[in-house]
Every structure is written in structure tokens, then in C-alpha cells.
Amino acid sequence: MNRSFKAVPVAKDVFWVGAVDWSIRDFHGYATQNGTTYNAYLVMADKVTLVDTVKSHFSDELLARVASVVDPSRIDYIVSNHSEMDHSGALQTVADVVHPEQVFASAMGAKNLVANLHPSVTITPVADGSNLSLGNKTLTFMETKMLHWPDSMFSYLADEQLLFSQDAFGMHLASMERFDDQLPAELLEAEAAKYYANILNHLSPKVQALLQKVKAMNLPLKLVATDHGPVWRDKIAWIVELYERWSAQLPTDRAIVVFDTMWESTALMAHAIAEGVSAAGARVKVMRMGADHRSDVITELLDSGAFLAGSPTLNNNIFPSMADVLTYARGLRPLNKLCAAFGSYGWSGESVKQIEQYFADMKLEKAAESVSVKYVPDADAVKLCYDLGQAVGAKLLAYKK
Ligand code: FEO
């Protein structure tokens, strides 16, 4: 056991005992340039309780951090707030060391943990709103179905006014700092926005409903302990306000122009469109696949009112990198965006129609007629692209009024 791993006090009798993954760069398709943490928490109540575990190969780090406070065999209960394997992967290994009296999860969590891990431990389902006595402290469970898995739930430790929020309000950010006030606000906002865009964006209506429900409960909150990134203790109202804004999916006066290119024709079109958007007075960002990652595109889309996409046609199809980003975006269901398609081709020209179909699937509003150009755009074609950009820009400006 690596005894250099220590627990970090979070509140009275509550310790962070998670793992820092400095090296992960791909989290199921989401580019994590800053790594991540898998947070787990130890509650030193009469019934010693572990809230969540970590990804499977970080079990030694978790157990070492626990051991810096108490012998891991003293753990009585394990609570799983979320069965995704970054938080449950180590559950069986930890249970083999700890031999817990009981393991708790939501009703769906109990099923999902069995389906994912095929564990030898029995999982006891807990009901929404039910309490679990830890002797001198009490945990209350709140289901958050589909935020973001069917099994997800929050656990609230009223004694410390602490909400264990699993993925909600989290971010992929590896750091030794464990609290929000120890990190720059710009970094927190950027990483939290990226997390929201890539993990929760398609669930925005459910996020809105949950925020309303939690607000109505009027829970005293001193700490929000997420499963990724820092614990919120200073900026709880701020991160909740950001979630309110992001989940409202309000359009802005900004377009993103996303493209890939074979022989620079589609690139030329993209840049002419961007010039047109800017000339109309709207903001614009150009993103080229290969240079930009799908997860950064969806993050930029969170703060945009228009999604403009361009692709060459390759062998009667959209370019593979554009199919990738559009498939990813379709799954994350951006709302309230204008859209337009463009592209170049040599002989068949299917790419623009295929982009239009992606946009139709996403139910985005077509802001201008598509532009499709054979081979290299001439001056007239460039003007068509510029005009498309201007038309989109003019519509975006209406959002400011
Ligand atoms: Fe961090 Fe949905 O797992």
C-alpha cells in the first residue's frame, strides 16, 4: 500500500478518499486534457460509511487514503450514488477488503451494479427520500433518475449540510486542490461548462426540473461534494446559477463554423462564412476537425446561437470527421440553435444533404439555404458563403434585442 496517499478533511468527520487521474486524456470520447479525479468520501459516523468508490485500477489509492484515517476493515456501509464504472469499478475490490455490513444504492442502481460488476456482495436498494441512520448521523437519499444515468441519486448528510451530488456540478480536472476556492474561477467555469456540455446537455429539461425541486426543498447547504473535481464550499450559488443558465439553453449572438476539408475548398467556404457572420456584427468561432476535438465543439456550442457545418463529399459520403462530430452533437441534443450547411464536392455532392439530415434530426432551425460548390469556389461561390454568414449573423443579432 502506498502510504503517501492521505485523506483530505472535507467537513467534521468527513474525508475525501478518492483518486487523482492525472493522465487520462479520453473519457469515453470526451477529451480530458486536464485529467480528472474520481471522488469518494469517508463518513466517520458510528457506522463508518464510504460514499462511492473509484475506477477499478485506483482501488489501492482509495484504500490507502482510507487507511490514513481508519483501518478499511472498519467500514460498515458503502453507498453507491451512481453505478457508472468510474465510481463503482473498485466496488468489489474494496468490498473484498472491507467486508461491509451492507452496500446501498437506488433501486435502479442495485440492478445496474449487478449488471455491470456481477458482484459477490449484495446490494440493498434504498427508496427516494428515505433515511439511513449511521448512528450519530443520518444520510437522506434523493433519486436523480437520468441525471445522468437511470440509477443516479444524491445523498444528503444533514448533520454537515453536505450534499454528495455524484456527477452533478462536477468537472474533469486533476488537481491537488480539493476545494473550489483553491482554484481559479475561470478554470472552474471552463471545465464545468465542458462537463455540462458533454455529459448533461441532452438532459437540460431534467436538469431544470431537478434544480427547481432542490430549490423548493430549501436544503441548507454548506458543501457540495461531487464525484469529479473540487468540492464546492465557496461558490455553490454560482455553480447552481451556471447550471440554470446552461440548462435553459438560451441562444446567444454567436455562431460556430465547424468544418473539415480535403483540398481547402470547404475551408475557403468556412472562412468566407465566418467573415460574413462577423461583418453582420455577430460573434463567430471557426473550428476545424482534426485541429479541434468533438468535445470542444459541443462545449463551444453551449454558448452559441448557430451551428454552421461544412464538409467535402468523400466517396458519396460526408467526411468521416464531420460524421463523428455531428453524430456526437446529435446525441447531446443542443436546443434553440440556428443552423446552415455547406460543402464542396467533385462529382456527386452528398455531404450537404447529409449535414441537413443531421440538423433535421436535431430539430435545429434552418437559418439560410445550404451552399454546395463543385470543386473550388469561384468569386460568386465565395460571395454566396459570405452572404450566408451575413444572413445568419443578422438573425443572431435579433437574440440581443
Ligand atoms: Fe462520473 Fe457518470 O460517471
XYZ file of C-alpha atoms and ligand atoms in Angstrom, residues 27-28 82 84-87 148-149 166-167 172 195 199 227-228, ligand 1:
19
model
C -13.081 9.776 -21.107
C -15.423 7.754 -23.321
C -24.007 6.200 -9.326
C -21.045 4.116 -13.824
C -17.719 2.328 -13.603
C -15.614 5.400 -12.821
C -17.338 5.323 -9.406
C -27.296 11.278 -15.858
C -27.943 7.531 -15.561
C -22.206 12.329 -7.754
C -21.533 13.624 -11.305
C -12.787 16.655 -15.251
C -18.531 18.787 -18.374
C -22.379 14.869 -20.133
C -17.670 12.796 -7.913
C -15.233 14.727 -10.160
Fe -18.548 10.064 -13.386
Fe -21.420 9.153 -14.883
O -19.769 8.845 -14.072
